[in-house]
Amino acid sequence: MSLETLINTAATNLGIDEAAALEKINTVVEIGGFSAFSKDLLSNEFAEGEIDALLVMIREAGGLQSHYHYYCLEESWDGTVSNLDEQCEHCEWNIGEAEHHEIEEMFVLKRDFIESVRAHVLRGEEKRYLNTNFPKHLDMLAAEITDVIPFIGSGVSTPLGLPSWKGLLEIMNDGSFSDKAIEERFNDLIQEGDLLAAFDYLVAESYEFASYDQIKERIVEIIKERRKRETRVDDHNYADLAKLNSRFYITTNYDLLMSEFLSEESGVYTAPVCLTEIESIRKLMKGVNQVIHLHGHINKMDTMIVSNKDYEKLYDDQKLLITFSSIMNNNPLLFIGFSFADKFFVDLYERMISLVKSRHYIILPNADLETVRRFNEKNIKVISLNVKLDEGGWTDSEDYVKAIRVLIRYLTKIYLC
């Protein structure tokens, strides 16, 4: 029986559609793996009747073998047999007939069956998530993937509890203004995407923040307070990004999550580097798994850019502009977790692209033709992912994380666990 026939049979017998049937078969595969397992191992995922039905169908499809593990109470000995008619080598009773035998059927999935199911699931995920309306963009990115430099925005950190730039400012408000009209102007700046102006406004008009150092201290507190520690690797994309094994990663985030996961993946500590600390482009290009923080990071608060003055000072530095133009000229950037809805990032990109006319990429959920054409004018090719919407009509964050994982797996041909 082919896998397609098994899926169809399971769908019919269980009264579900084929997608749900494949999901159940794959659940058996991922729980069972290459080791022997009992029905008890599946009990938390299926009703008892479903377990029996699935195992019978997989056996009929040639996907598994079974044997019996028994324990002889009379002789305090255990063993393994292929059928219950065999004789216990210790008490000499038939395995299945003696009441003093505790028996458990064990199942072993065949390797080719496991690989077939996994490959089928992977193909299905790629078909589901990878938007085929703009196939050339995906092909272009795939052809350049070994040279691509991931450019990480705040959206990559939100699954780990950290706020976006707008969210960070909203948290910092929290009744920081004594006058309602002043607070409304602050909120307007956030909605307009003028985030650095909003930071400046906090210092100028709030009663809580009298200096930019106080702003930085609060940002560090928020990042440390909000960062989720008990998360699964499937909850975010940092481990996926680490699999790209890029020479370096660029981020505007203050947090150190990319360095943390690169260190965990490689077993070697990856120290965060500020753009101002780069002394040699040649050395940078020969390195691997380095993380460049354009706007500073929480381990060095004096490097954190939180004002228009800081921003202008950084990007008026000719040495830094030469450094960044060299990076952009030699490598296409892949923007992940970014939105072009805020002035902060739009200005940053326009400054960068004015240096060199190179081609870059951005990952976006459910991009339409108008969006793709608009980004194309900026020399950015959109990699659009098909992501489901939540009940409120917004992009489902968990599905978006999975979509990015499928994309990275497709691009690198590394099947992540």
Short mmCIF file of C-alpha atoms in Angstrom, two decimals:
data_model
loop_
_atom_site.label_atom_id
_atom_site.label_comp_id
_atom_site.label_asym_id
_atom_site.label_seq_id
_atom_site.Cartn_x
_atom_site.Cartn_y
_atom_site.Cartn_z
CA MET A 1 0.00 0.00 0.00
CA SER A 2 1.40 3.40 -0.98
CA LEU A 3 1.52 6.32 1.45
CA GLU A 4 -1.16 8.13 -0.57
CA THR A 5 -3.43 5.08 -0.26
CA LEU A 6 -2.73 4.89 3.48
CA ILE A 7 -3.65 8.56 3.92
CA ASN A 8 -6.86 8.07 1.95
CA THR A 9 -7.73 4.90 3.91
CA ALA A 10 -7.07 6.60 7.25
CA ALA A 11 -9.21 9.58 6.24
CA THR A 12 -12.10 7.29 5.26
CA ASN A 13 -11.88 4.99 8.30
CA LEU A 14 -11.49 7.82 10.83
CA GLY A 15 -14.03 10.12 9.20
CA ILE A 16 -11.60 13.02 8.68
CA ASP A 17 -10.04 14.81 5.71
CA GLU A 18 -6.73 13.74 4.21
CA ALA A 19 -4.77 16.62 5.75
CA ALA A 20 -5.93 15.58 9.23
CA ALA A 21 -5.18 11.93 8.42
CA LEU A 22 -1.62 12.79 7.39
CA GLU A 23 -1.20 14.81 10.57
CA LYS A 24 -2.22 11.80 12.68
CA ILE A 25 0.10 9.46 10.78
CA ASN A 26 2.93 11.95 11.17
CA THR A 27 2.21 12.22 14.90
CA VAL A 28 2.73 8.46 15.19
CA VAL A 29 5.99 8.81 13.24
CA GLU A 30 7.34 11.69 15.33
CA ILE A 31 6.43 10.06 18.66
CA GLY A 32 7.56 6.57 17.67
CA GLY A 33 10.64 7.54 15.72
CA PHE A 34 13.20 4.80 15.14
CA SER A 35 12.81 3.16 18.56
CA ALA A 36 10.38 0.50 19.76
CA PHE A 37 7.26 1.96 21.39
CA SER A 38 4.03 0.79 22.98
CA LYS A 39 0.46 2.05 22.62
CA ASP A 40 0.85 3.82 25.96
CA LEU A 41 3.31 6.23 24.39
CA LEU A 42 0.58 7.40 22.01
CA SER A 43 -2.21 7.59 24.59
CA ASN A 44 -1.90 11.33 25.23
CA GLU A 45 -2.34 12.17 21.54
CA PHE A 46 -5.11 9.80 20.46
CA ALA A 47 -8.26 8.11 21.64
CA GLU A 48 -7.71 4.39 22.26
CA GLY A 49 -9.74 3.36 19.22
CA GLU A 50 -7.74 5.69 17.01
CA ILE A 51 -4.46 4.19 18.16
CA ASP A 52 -5.54 0.65 17.30
CA ALA A 53 -6.95 1.71 13.93
CA LEU A 54 -3.87 3.70 12.94
CA LEU A 55 -1.43 0.97 13.92
CA VAL A 56 -3.41 -1.65 11.99
CA MET A 57 -3.50 0.56 8.88
CA ILE A 58 0.20 1.39 9.09
CA ARG A 59 1.01 -2.31 9.52
CA GLU A 60 -1.11 -3.19 6.46
CA ALA A 61 0.74 -0.49 4.52
CA GLY A 62 4.01 -2.21 5.41
CA GLY A 63 5.12 0.64 7.63
CA LEU A 64 5.74 -1.18 10.89
CA GLN A 65 6.59 -4.45 12.56
CA SER A 66 5.72 -5.58 16.04
CA HIS A 67 6.97 -7.94 18.71
CA TYR A 68 6.05 -8.74 22.28
CA HIS A 69 7.97 -7.88 25.38
CA TYR A 70 7.10 -10.14 28.32
CA TYR A 71 8.05 -10.46 31.96
CA CYS A 72 7.92 -13.88 33.60
CA LEU A 73 6.75 -13.38 37.20
CA GLU A 74 7.54 -16.96 38.10
CA GLU A 75 11.20 -16.73 37.13
CA SER A 76 11.63 -12.94 37.44
CA TRP A 77 12.91 -12.72 33.91
CA ASP A 78 11.98 -10.81 30.78
CA GLY A 79 12.35 -11.45 27.09
CA THR A 80 11.16 -10.61 23.58
CA VAL A 81 9.24 -12.82 21.14
CA SER A 82 7.70 -12.33 17.71
CA ASN A 83 4.41 -14.09 18.57
CA LEU A 84 2.56 -15.24 21.68
CA ASP A 85 2.64 -18.93 20.71
CA GLU A 86 6.33 -19.10 21.50
CA GLN A 87 7.51 -20.80 24.67
CA CYS A 88 8.99 -18.91 27.60
CA GLU A 89 12.61 -20.00 27.82
CA HIS A 90 12.49 -19.68 31.60
CA CYS A 91 9.27 -21.35 32.78
CA GLU A 92 8.62 -23.29 29.50
CA TRP A 93 4.96 -22.19 29.35
CA ASN A 94 3.55 -20.62 26.19
CA ILE A 95 3.94 -16.85 26.43
CA GLY A 96 0.30 -16.06 25.73
CA GLU A 97 -1.24 -18.81 27.85
CA ALA A 98 0.44 -18.40 31.24
CA GLU A 99 -1.16 -15.96 33.68
CA HIS A 100 2.20 -15.25 35.26
CA HIS A 101 3.41 -13.48 32.10
CA GLU A 102 3.04 -9.71 31.80
CA ILE A 103 2.89 -8.93 28.11
CA GLU A 104 3.15 -5.69 26.13
CA GLU A 105 3.06 -5.40 22.35
CA MET A 106 5.86 -3.22 21.00
CA PHE A 107 5.93 -1.53 17.60
CA VAL A 108 8.84 -0.47 15.40
CA LEU A 109 8.32 1.81 12.41
CA LYS A 110 10.35 1.00 9.31
CA ARG A 111 12.99 3.54 8.36
CA ASP A 112 11.79 3.95 4.77
CA PHE A 113 8.23 4.54 6.03
CA ILE A 114 9.41 7.22 8.47
CA GLU A 115 11.43 8.95 5.76
CA SER A 116 8.54 8.75 3.31
CA VAL A 117 6.07 10.32 5.75
CA ARG A 118 8.49 13.08 6.73
CA ALA A 119 9.27 13.90 3.11
CA HIS A 120 5.55 14.01 2.31
CA VAL A 121 4.91 16.37 5.23
CA LEU A 122 7.80 18.63 4.21
CA ARG A 123 6.57 18.87 0.63
CA GLY A 124 3.10 19.67 1.90
CA GLU A 125 4.40 22.43 4.18
CA GLU A 126 6.41 23.98 1.36
CA LYS A 127 3.37 23.92 -0.90
CA ARG A 128 1.25 25.50 1.82
CA TYR A 129 3.55 28.29 3.02
CA LEU A 130 5.72 29.28 0.05
CA ASN A 131 3.79 31.74 -2.10
CA THR A 132 3.97 30.70 -5.74
CA ASN A 133 2.60 34.02 -7.09
CA PHE A 134 6.13 35.45 -7.08
CA PRO A 135 8.29 32.38 -7.78
CA LYS A 136 11.24 34.24 -9.32
CA HIS A 137 11.93 36.06 -6.05
CA LEU A 138 12.17 32.77 -4.19
CA ASP A 139 14.45 31.31 -6.86
CA MET A 140 16.69 34.40 -6.74
CA LEU A 141 17.02 34.17 -2.96
CA ALA A 142 17.74 30.44 -3.10
CA ALA A 143 20.53 31.06 -5.63
CA GLU A 144 22.16 33.60 -3.29
CA ILE A 145 21.47 31.95 0.07
CA THR A 146 25.14 31.22 0.83
CA ASP A 147 25.96 34.93 0.52
CA VAL A 148 22.86 36.33 2.25
CA ILE A 149 23.22 38.30 5.48
CA PRO A 150 20.16 38.05 7.76
CA PHE A 151 19.01 41.48 8.97
CA ILE A 152 16.94 40.91 12.10
CA GLY A 153 14.18 43.20 13.35
CA SER A 154 12.09 43.26 16.51
CA GLY A 155 9.47 40.93 15.01
CA VAL A 156 11.85 37.99 15.45
CA SER A 157 12.02 38.63 19.20
CA THR A 158 8.29 39.07 19.89
CA PRO A 159 7.59 35.30 20.17
CA LEU A 160 10.03 35.30 23.09
CA GLY A 161 8.02 37.94 24.92
CA LEU A 162 9.93 41.04 23.86
CA PRO A 163 7.90 43.99 22.55
CA SER A 164 8.20 45.59 19.14
CA TRP A 165 9.57 49.13 18.96
CA LYS A 166 6.03 50.49 19.20
CA GLY A 167 5.26 48.13 22.05
CA LEU A 168 8.40 49.23 23.88
CA LEU A 169 7.33 52.87 23.74
CA GLU A 170 3.78 52.06 24.81
CA ILE A 171 5.12 50.20 27.86
CA MET A 172 7.40 53.12 28.71
CA ASN A 173 4.47 55.54 28.64
CA ASP A 174 2.38 53.82 31.34
CA GLY A 175 1.12 57.10 32.80
CA SER A 176 4.38 58.99 32.31
CA PHE A 177 2.64 62.22 31.25
CA SER A 178 0.74 64.55 33.55
CA ASP A 179 -1.25 66.13 30.74
CA LYS A 180 -3.65 64.20 28.50
CA ALA A 181 -2.99 66.36 25.46
CA ILE A 182 0.76 65.80 25.78
CA GLU A 183 0.22 62.05 26.07
CA GLU A 184 -1.97 62.06 22.96
CA ARG A 185 0.82 63.75 21.00
CA PHE A 186 3.22 61.03 22.20
CA ASN A 187 0.80 58.34 21.02
CA ASP A 188 0.46 60.12 17.66
CA LEU A 189 4.22 59.94 17.17
CA ILE A 190 4.12 56.20 17.83
CA GLN A 191 1.27 55.64 15.38
CA GLU A 192 3.04 57.76 12.76
CA GLY A 193 6.08 55.53 13.15
CA ASP A 194 8.33 58.39 14.25
CA LEU A 195 9.83 56.30 17.03
CA LEU A 196 13.01 58.24 17.71
CA ALA A 197 10.95 61.42 17.97
CA ALA A 198 8.77 59.58 20.50
CA PHE A 199 11.87 58.77 22.60
CA ASP A 200 12.90 62.43 22.41
CA TYR A 201 9.38 63.43 23.44
CA LEU A 202 9.52 61.16 26.50
CA VAL A 203 12.62 62.93 27.77
CA ALA A 204 11.30 66.39 26.94
CA GLU A 205 7.72 66.09 28.21
CA SER A 206 7.27 63.17 30.64
CA TYR A 207 7.68 63.48 34.39
CA GLU A 208 9.27 60.02 34.65
CA PHE A 209 12.24 60.32 32.28
CA ALA A 210 14.60 63.26 32.64
CA SER A 211 17.49 61.84 30.61
CA TYR A 212 18.31 59.35 27.87
CA ASP A 213 20.27 57.26 30.37
CA GLN A 214 17.01 56.73 32.28
CA ILE A 215 15.36 55.69 29.00
CA LYS A 216 18.12 53.15 28.38
CA GLU A 217 17.90 51.77 31.91
CA ARG A 218 14.15 51.25 31.51
CA ILE A 219 14.63 49.53 28.15
CA VAL A 220 17.11 47.11 29.72
CA GLU A 221 14.64 46.42 32.55
CA ILE A 222 11.79 45.75 30.10
CA ILE A 223 13.89 43.35 28.02
CA LYS A 224 15.01 41.40 31.09
CA GLU A 225 11.50 41.35 32.60
CA ARG A 226 9.66 40.33 29.43
CA ARG A 227 12.06 37.76 28.02
CA LYS A 228 10.41 34.34 28.20
CA ARG A 229 12.73 31.66 29.53
CA GLU A 230 10.50 28.60 29.31
CA THR A 231 10.04 28.36 25.55
CA ARG A 232 10.31 25.57 23.01
CA VAL A 233 12.60 25.85 20.01
CA ASP A 234 9.48 25.70 17.81
CA ASP A 235 8.12 28.90 19.40
CA HIS A 236 10.55 31.20 17.58
CA ASN A 237 12.97 31.36 14.64
CA TYR A 238 16.32 32.09 16.28
CA ALA A 239 17.45 28.47 16.11
CA ASP A 240 16.37 28.40 12.46
CA LEU A 241 18.39 31.53 11.69
CA ALA A 242 21.41 29.98 13.38
CA LYS A 243 21.18 27.11 10.87
CA LEU A 244 21.96 29.59 8.08
CA ASN A 245 25.51 29.66 9.43
CA SER A 246 26.02 33.13 8.00
CA ARG A 247 29.33 34.96 8.23
CA PHE A 248 27.49 37.51 10.31
CA TYR A 249 24.03 38.68 11.30
CA ILE A 250 22.89 42.29 11.53
CA THR A 251 20.21 43.54 13.91
CA THR A 252 18.69 46.80 15.13
CA ASN A 253 17.51 45.02 18.29
CA TYR A 254 18.95 45.87 21.69
CA ASP A 255 18.48 42.31 22.96
CA LEU A 256 21.16 39.62 22.71
CA LEU A 257 18.96 36.72 21.60
CA MET A 258 20.76 36.09 18.30
CA SER A 259 24.13 35.85 20.07
CA GLU A 260 22.58 33.60 22.70
CA PHE A 261 21.20 31.09 20.21
CA LEU A 262 24.31 31.14 18.02
CA SER A 263 26.41 30.36 21.08
CA GLU A 264 24.06 27.52 22.00
CA GLU A 265 24.09 26.12 18.47
CA SER A 266 27.87 26.22 18.00
CA GLY A 267 29.00 25.62 21.57
CA VAL A 268 31.27 28.66 21.25
CA TYR A 269 30.34 32.01 22.79
CA THR A 270 29.29 34.57 20.18
CA ALA A 271 29.98 38.08 21.45
CA PRO A 272 27.74 40.91 20.22
CA VAL A 273 29.58 43.57 18.21
CA CYS A 274 28.53 47.18 17.65
CA LEU A 275 28.96 48.70 14.20
CA THR A 276 31.33 51.23 15.73
CA GLU A 277 33.60 48.41 16.95
CA ILE A 278 34.31 46.95 13.51
CA GLU A 279 37.92 47.67 12.65
CA SER A 280 38.46 45.49 9.59
CA ILE A 281 35.95 44.63 6.87
CA ARG A 282 38.33 41.96 5.58
CA LYS A 283 38.39 40.25 8.97
CA LEU A 284 34.60 40.58 9.24
CA MET A 285 34.10 38.90 5.87
CA LYS A 286 36.28 35.96 6.92
CA GLY A 287 34.47 35.37 10.20
CA VAL A 288 31.40 33.27 10.93
CA ASN A 289 28.33 33.69 13.12
CA GLN A 290 29.09 37.23 14.24
CA VAL A 291 26.25 39.50 15.39
CA ILE A 292 26.45 43.19 14.54
CA HIS A 293 24.19 45.52 16.53
CA LEU A 294 23.61 48.68 14.51
CA HIS A 295 21.94 50.52 17.36
CA GLY A 296 23.80 49.11 20.34
CA HIS A 297 22.81 46.47 22.87
CA ILE A 298 21.89 46.07 26.52
CA ASN A 299 25.34 44.92 27.64
CA LYS A 300 26.74 48.33 26.67
CA MET A 301 24.09 50.92 27.42
CA ASP A 302 26.24 53.78 26.15
CA THR A 303 26.01 52.25 22.64
CA MET A 304 22.19 52.21 22.58
CA ILE A 305 20.64 54.67 20.13
CA VAL A 306 17.49 56.19 21.65
CA SER A 307 17.39 59.70 20.18
CA ASN A 308 17.51 61.49 16.85
CA LYS A 309 20.81 63.03 17.93
CA ASP A 310 22.34 59.56 18.52
CA TYR A 311 21.00 58.40 15.18
CA GLU A 312 22.35 61.34 13.20
CA LYS A 313 25.74 61.04 14.90
CA LEU A 314 26.00 57.37 13.98
CA TYR A 315 25.04 57.73 10.34
CA ASP A 316 27.05 60.91 9.78
CA ASP A 317 30.21 58.97 10.60
CA GLN A 318 31.92 58.48 7.22
CA LYS A 319 33.94 55.50 8.42
CA LEU A 320 30.76 53.69 9.45
CA LEU A 321 29.08 54.52 6.15
CA ILE A 322 32.01 53.01 4.28
CA THR A 323 31.84 49.91 6.49
CA PHE A 324 28.14 49.46 5.92
CA SER A 325 28.32 50.17 2.19
CA SER A 326 31.00 47.47 1.90
CA ILE A 327 28.70 44.99 3.63
CA MET A 328 25.75 45.84 1.40
CA ASN A 329 27.81 45.84 -1.76
CA ASN A 330 29.19 42.37 -1.13
CA ASN A 331 26.12 40.66 0.31
CA PRO A 332 22.37 40.73 -0.25
CA LEU A 333 20.49 41.43 2.97
CA LEU A 334 17.50 39.37 4.06
CA PHE A 335 15.19 41.48 6.23
CA ILE A 336 13.29 39.40 8.78
CA GLY A 337 10.90 40.75 11.41
CA PHE A 338 10.83 44.24 9.92
CA SER A 339 8.02 46.55 8.90
CA PHE A 340 8.38 49.49 6.54
CA ALA A 341 5.52 51.16 8.40
CA ASP A 342 7.81 53.13 10.73
CA LYS A 343 9.93 56.13 9.76
CA PHE A 344 12.78 54.79 11.84
CA PHE A 345 13.40 51.85 9.53
CA VAL A 346 12.43 53.59 6.28
CA ASP A 347 15.03 56.28 6.91
CA LEU A 348 17.60 53.66 7.86
CA TYR A 349 17.05 51.71 4.66
CA GLU A 350 17.03 54.76 2.40
CA ARG A 351 20.34 55.84 3.89
CA MET A 352 21.74 52.38 3.20
CA ILE A 353 20.42 51.93 -0.33
CA SER A 354 21.66 55.37 -1.32
CA LEU A 355 25.18 54.05 -0.80
CA VAL A 356 24.91 51.12 -3.20
CA LYS A 357 22.25 49.98 -5.65
CA SER A 358 22.38 46.33 -4.68
CA ARG A 359 19.48 43.88 -4.47
CA HIS A 360 18.04 42.75 -1.16
CA TYR A 361 15.14 40.66 0.17
CA ILE A 362 12.42 40.93 2.79
CA ILE A 363 10.17 38.24 4.26
CA LEU A 364 6.53 39.33 4.60
CA PRO A 365 3.28 37.48 5.33
CA ASN A 366 0.55 37.45 2.68
CA ALA A 367 2.04 40.20 0.49
CA ASP A 368 -0.13 41.40 -2.39
CA LEU A 369 1.00 42.60 -5.82
CA GLU A 370 0.90 46.27 -4.82
CA THR A 371 3.19 45.62 -1.85
CA VAL A 372 5.60 43.57 -3.98
CA ARG A 373 5.80 46.31 -6.62
CA ARG A 374 6.32 49.01 -3.97
CA PHE A 375 9.25 47.14 -2.46
CA ASN A 376 10.64 46.40 -5.90
CA GLU A 377 11.08 50.16 -6.37
CA LYS A 378 13.46 50.04 -3.39
CA ASN A 379 15.50 47.16 -4.86
CA ILE A 380 13.91 44.77 -2.36
CA LYS A 381 12.46 41.48 -3.55
CA VAL A 382 9.55 40.32 -1.40
CA ILE A 383 9.49 36.72 -0.22
CA SER A 384 5.80 36.34 0.55
CA LEU A 385 4.64 33.56 2.85
CA ASN A 386 1.09 32.24 3.02
CA VAL A 387 0.18 32.65 6.69
CA LYS A 388 -3.22 32.09 8.23
CA LEU A 389 -5.06 34.88 10.05
CA ASP A 390 -6.29 34.77 13.63
CA GLU A 391 -9.87 35.45 14.71
CA GLY A 392 -9.21 39.20 14.69
CA GLY A 393 -8.01 39.12 11.11
CA TRP A 394 -4.35 39.64 12.05
CA THR A 395 -1.41 37.49 11.01
CA ASP A 396 -1.28 34.39 13.22
CA SER A 397 2.10 34.73 14.95
CA GLU A 398 2.61 31.01 15.58
CA ASP A 399 1.84 30.15 11.97
CA TYR A 400 4.20 32.90 10.79
CA VAL A 401 7.03 31.41 12.86
CA LYS A 402 6.38 28.03 11.26
CA ALA A 403 6.22 29.58 7.78
CA ILE A 404 9.65 31.19 8.26
CA ARG A 405 11.02 27.86 9.48
CA VAL A 406 9.71 26.11 6.36
CA LEU A 407 11.27 28.82 4.17
CA ILE A 408 14.69 28.51 5.81
CA ARG A 409 14.53 24.73 5.59
CA TYR A 410 13.64 24.99 1.90
CA LEU A 411 16.46 27.43 1.20
CA THR A 412 19.14 25.48 3.02
CA LYS A 413 17.76 21.95 2.56
CA ILE A 414 18.36 21.36 6.27
CA TYR A 415 15.43 19.59 7.87
CA LEU A 416 15.21 21.16 11.32
CA CYS A 417 13.87 19.15 14.25
#
